[in-house]
């Protein structure tokens, strides 16, 4: 059987006697692009912590990149996982130029470049990742001078610098204005089309933030899986209406999605509008 990037079986996570996620089964094949979707408090961050190997299940098994948690040294597994979210962002030395921020991702370092040796190939690879994310022109700018959207694209380029097998993006669109969000989505869509073999998980609770090229979805609510599979069959008005308790319709156009409250909760994604 082909080794999956993520294979969760009956995963349950407990905190203070409460189940944060319960009985989650989820298999992600190598190279797939998934959206992890659900309302606030659904358990998305907890599930991402399991996938990143920083949270062990109370019950069930979690096998990440072919290594079963509890039976492997996660310190050796973690360098194969790129993670972009609030925690690593807080460790970045903001006075450094963006080029240095990106290249230091080669060693998962949060210090300046004098602490490690970087080859010409490393610097060239860093430039290519910045170009992929649309931030090559910012190479000489101090990280502190960037907008929130620019910073997030630089941090994704940094995560790609380590050549990860699995990339986890924890709500990268949070706090961005419309223009910054659209630039980020365009960059993520381009990455999805060019980074062959890279498995990507994007966490969001806004369907408008799903980039073209991401075609699978796992929907969580109250710590349980409500739906999974290809987006066009999973992201339906019926499903969202059941989760949020109000009539919601879903439409699609040119690979993008919109969810709105209306009187047609079962409206399908079958036609552009």
mmCIF file of C-alpha atoms in Angstrom, residues 30-195:
data_model
loop_
_atom_site.group_PDB
_atom_site.id
_atom_site.type_symbol
_atom_site.label_atom_id
_atom_site.label_comp_id
_atom_site.label_asym_id
_atom_site.label_seq_id
_atom_site.Cartn_x
_atom_site.Cartn_y
_atom_site.Cartn_z
ATOM 1 C CA UNK A 30 1.242 12.428 -0.897
ATOM 2 C CA UNK A 31 0.960 15.523 -3.059
ATOM 3 C CA UNK A 32 -2.680 16.293 -2.261
ATOM 4 C CA UNK A 33 -3.938 19.792 -1.372
ATOM 5 C CA UNK A 34 -6.523 19.810 1.397
ATOM 6 C CA UNK A 35 -8.555 22.521 3.101
ATOM 7 C CA UNK A 36 -9.258 21.957 6.796
ATOM 8 C CA UNK A 37 -12.486 23.868 7.332
ATOM 9 C CA UNK A 38 -14.916 24.579 10.139
ATOM 10 C CA UNK A 39 -16.273 27.236 12.513
ATOM 11 C CA UNK A 40 -14.364 28.702 15.437
ATOM 12 C CA UNK A 41 -13.887 26.085 18.145
ATOM 13 C CA UNK A 42 -14.356 23.199 15.707
ATOM 14 C CA UNK A 43 -11.012 21.607 16.599
ATOM 15 C CA UNK A 44 -9.013 22.684 13.529
ATOM 16 C CA UNK A 45 -6.009 23.965 15.476
ATOM 17 C CA UNK A 46 -5.975 20.883 17.708
ATOM 18 C CA UNK A 47 -6.036 18.606 14.677
ATOM 19 C CA UNK A 48 -3.239 20.602 13.066
ATOM 20 C CA UNK A 49 -1.178 20.209 16.247
ATOM 21 C CA UNK A 50 -1.553 16.437 15.941
ATOM 22 C CA UNK A 51 -0.485 16.503 12.290
ATOM 23 C CA UNK A 52 2.520 18.698 13.173
ATOM 24 C CA UNK A 53 3.499 16.089 15.865
ATOM 25 C CA UNK A 54 3.260 18.580 18.730
ATOM 26 C CA UNK A 55 0.077 17.022 20.156
ATOM 27 C CA UNK A 56 -0.222 13.290 20.875
ATOM 28 C CA UNK A 57 -3.642 11.637 20.733
ATOM 29 C CA UNK A 58 -5.229 10.315 23.907
ATOM 30 C CA UNK A 59 -6.774 7.564 21.771
ATOM 31 C CA UNK A 60 -6.276 6.344 18.232
ATOM 32 C CA UNK A 61 -3.189 6.377 16.027
ATOM 33 C CA UNK A 62 -1.520 9.148 14.053
ATOM 34 C CA UNK A 63 0.933 8.236 11.295
ATOM 35 C CA UNK A 64 2.643 11.219 9.685
ATOM 36 C CA UNK A 65 4.857 10.790 6.603
ATOM 37 C CA UNK A 66 4.934 7.074 7.252
ATOM 38 C CA UNK A 67 6.031 7.436 10.896
ATOM 39 C CA UNK A 68 3.635 6.444 13.658
ATOM 40 C CA UNK A 69 3.591 8.846 16.590
ATOM 41 C CA UNK A 70 4.636 7.122 19.789
ATOM 42 C CA UNK A 71 6.911 4.763 17.862
ATOM 43 C CA UNK A 72 9.271 7.260 16.258
ATOM 44 C CA UNK A 73 11.513 10.154 17.280
ATOM 45 C CA UNK A 74 9.411 13.143 16.298
ATOM 46 C CA UNK A 75 12.474 15.392 16.473
ATOM 47 C CA UNK A 76 13.680 13.727 13.286
ATOM 48 C CA UNK A 77 10.246 13.920 11.684
ATOM 49 C CA UNK A 78 9.545 17.590 12.352
ATOM 50 C CA UNK A 79 12.154 18.992 9.914
ATOM 51 C CA UNK A 80 10.125 17.348 7.126
ATOM 52 C CA UNK A 81 7.061 19.405 8.123
ATOM 53 C CA UNK A 82 6.767 23.078 7.256
ATOM 54 C CA UNK A 83 4.465 25.038 9.544
ATOM 55 C CA UNK A 84 3.240 28.606 9.066
ATOM 56 C CA UNK A 85 1.176 30.064 11.870
ATOM 57 C CA UNK A 86 1.220 32.503 14.805
ATOM 58 C CA UNK A 87 3.737 30.541 16.919
ATOM 59 C CA UNK A 88 6.696 30.469 14.491
ATOM 60 C CA UNK A 89 5.904 33.983 13.242
ATOM 61 C CA UNK A 90 6.449 35.335 16.759
ATOM 62 C CA UNK A 91 10.050 34.018 16.759
ATOM 63 C CA UNK A 92 11.211 35.838 13.618
ATOM 64 C CA UNK A 93 13.893 38.528 14.087
ATOM 65 C CA UNK A 94 12.020 41.422 12.535
ATOM 66 C CA UNK A 95 15.077 43.615 11.939
ATOM 67 C CA UNK A 96 16.474 41.110 9.422
ATOM 68 C CA UNK A 97 16.012 41.544 5.670
ATOM 69 C CA UNK A 98 13.470 39.239 4.079
ATOM 70 C CA UNK A 99 16.116 37.367 2.095
ATOM 71 C CA UNK A 100 17.761 36.349 5.385
ATOM 72 C CA UNK A 101 14.424 35.440 6.963
ATOM 73 C CA UNK A 102 13.775 33.037 4.104
ATOM 74 C CA UNK A 103 17.226 31.447 3.794
ATOM 75 C CA UNK A 104 17.467 30.744 7.547
ATOM 76 C CA UNK A 105 14.483 28.444 7.083
ATOM 77 C CA UNK A 106 17.041 26.028 5.622
ATOM 78 C CA UNK A 107 18.060 25.164 9.200
ATOM 79 C CA UNK A 108 14.746 26.135 10.869
ATOM 80 C CA UNK A 109 16.776 28.883 12.556
ATOM 81 C CA UNK A 110 15.488 32.147 14.006
ATOM 82 C CA UNK A 111 18.914 33.807 14.194
ATOM 83 C CA UNK A 112 20.827 35.794 11.608
ATOM 84 C CA UNK A 113 22.767 34.115 8.829
ATOM 85 C CA UNK A 114 26.216 34.282 10.481
ATOM 86 C CA UNK A 115 25.286 31.341 12.715
ATOM 87 C CA UNK A 116 25.060 28.872 9.819
ATOM 88 C CA UNK A 117 26.782 28.377 6.483
ATOM 89 C CA UNK A 118 24.682 28.976 3.370
ATOM 90 C CA UNK A 119 25.844 28.019 -0.103
ATOM 91 C CA UNK A 120 25.191 29.892 -3.330
ATOM 92 C CA UNK A 121 22.638 27.166 -4.093
ATOM 93 C CA UNK A 122 20.844 27.951 -0.825
ATOM 94 C CA UNK A 123 20.578 31.635 -1.712
ATOM 95 C CA UNK A 124 19.346 30.801 -5.205
ATOM 96 C CA UNK A 125 16.755 28.406 -3.834
ATOM 97 C CA UNK A 126 15.599 31.087 -1.369
ATOM 98 C CA UNK A 127 15.170 33.492 -4.273
ATOM 99 C CA UNK A 128 13.061 30.952 -6.162
ATOM 100 C CA UNK A 129 10.757 30.451 -3.178
ATOM 101 C CA UNK A 130 10.317 34.199 -2.779
ATOM 102 C CA UNK A 131 9.533 34.455 -6.473
ATOM 103 C CA UNK A 132 6.964 31.662 -6.173
ATOM 104 C CA UNK A 133 5.256 33.559 -3.347
ATOM 105 C CA UNK A 134 5.451 36.903 -5.156
ATOM 106 C CA UNK A 135 7.825 38.586 -2.683
ATOM 107 C CA UNK A 136 11.162 38.510 -4.547
ATOM 108 C CA UNK A 137 11.093 42.311 -4.858
ATOM 109 C CA UNK A 138 11.057 42.552 -1.047
ATOM 110 C CA UNK A 139 14.338 40.661 -0.568
ATOM 111 C CA UNK A 140 16.252 43.640 0.849
ATOM 112 C CA UNK A 141 13.406 45.031 2.949
ATOM 113 C CA UNK A 142 13.428 44.588 6.733
ATOM 114 C CA UNK A 143 10.733 42.163 7.791
ATOM 115 C CA UNK A 144 9.381 44.739 10.263
ATOM 116 C CA UNK A 145 8.534 47.155 7.435
ATOM 117 C CA UNK A 146 6.238 44.730 5.596
ATOM 118 C CA UNK A 147 2.471 44.608 5.624
ATOM 119 C CA UNK A 148 0.768 41.620 7.268
ATOM 120 C CA UNK A 149 0.060 40.047 3.887
ATOM 121 C CA UNK A 150 3.663 40.465 2.735
ATOM 122 C CA UNK A 151 4.944 38.967 5.973
ATOM 123 C CA UNK A 152 2.775 35.886 5.572
ATOM 124 C CA UNK A 153 3.993 35.277 2.040
ATOM 125 C CA UNK A 154 7.602 35.670 3.189
ATOM 126 C CA UNK A 155 6.999 33.149 5.979
ATOM 127 C CA UNK A 156 5.519 30.637 3.538
ATOM 128 C CA UNK A 157 8.621 31.066 1.341
ATOM 129 C CA UNK A 158 10.693 30.464 4.478
ATOM 130 C CA UNK A 159 8.792 27.248 5.234
ATOM 131 C CA UNK A 160 9.404 26.042 1.660
ATOM 132 C CA UNK A 161 13.132 26.666 2.115
ATOM 133 C CA UNK A 162 13.506 23.473 4.156
ATOM 134 C CA UNK A 163 12.069 21.453 1.241
ATOM 135 C CA UNK A 164 9.345 19.957 3.451
ATOM 136 C CA UNK A 165 7.277 16.948 2.488
ATOM 137 C CA UNK A 166 4.255 18.390 4.296
ATOM 138 C CA UNK A 167 3.272 22.072 4.548
ATOM 139 C CA UNK A 168 0.741 23.252 7.147
ATOM 140 C CA UNK A 169 -0.809 26.716 6.760
ATOM 141 C CA UNK A 170 -2.793 27.826 9.810
ATOM 142 C CA UNK A 171 -5.324 30.471 8.696
ATOM 143 C CA UNK A 172 -2.832 32.579 6.695
ATOM 144 C CA UNK A 173 -5.613 34.918 5.525
ATOM 145 C CA UNK A 174 -6.550 36.102 9.030
ATOM 146 C CA UNK A 175 -6.426 39.875 9.421
ATOM 147 C CA UNK A 176 -5.693 40.643 5.773
ATOM 148 C CA UNK A 177 -7.567 43.232 3.774
ATOM 149 C CA UNK A 178 -9.132 42.289 0.443
ATOM 150 C CA UNK A 179 -6.102 43.144 -1.696
ATOM 151 C CA UNK A 180 -3.613 41.353 0.575
ATOM 152 C CA UNK A 181 -5.885 38.327 0.795
ATOM 153 C CA UNK A 182 -6.219 38.079 -2.973
ATOM 154 C CA UNK A 183 -2.453 38.367 -3.470
ATOM 155 C CA UNK A 184 -1.930 35.600 -0.911
ATOM 156 C CA UNK A 185 -4.524 33.370 -2.589
ATOM 157 C CA UNK A 186 -2.909 33.925 -5.989
ATOM 158 C CA UNK A 187 0.481 32.953 -4.531
ATOM 159 C CA UNK A 188 -0.927 29.834 -2.877
ATOM 160 C CA UNK A 189 -2.647 28.834 -6.095
ATOM 161 C CA UNK A 190 0.618 29.223 -7.993
ATOM 162 C CA UNK A 191 2.467 27.182 -5.381
ATOM 163 C CA UNK A 192 -0.154 24.437 -5.578
ATOM 164 C CA UNK A 193 0.433 24.185 -9.292
ATOM 165 C CA UNK A 194 4.235 24.140 -9.149
ATOM 166 C CA UNK A 195 5.345 22.303 -5.982
#
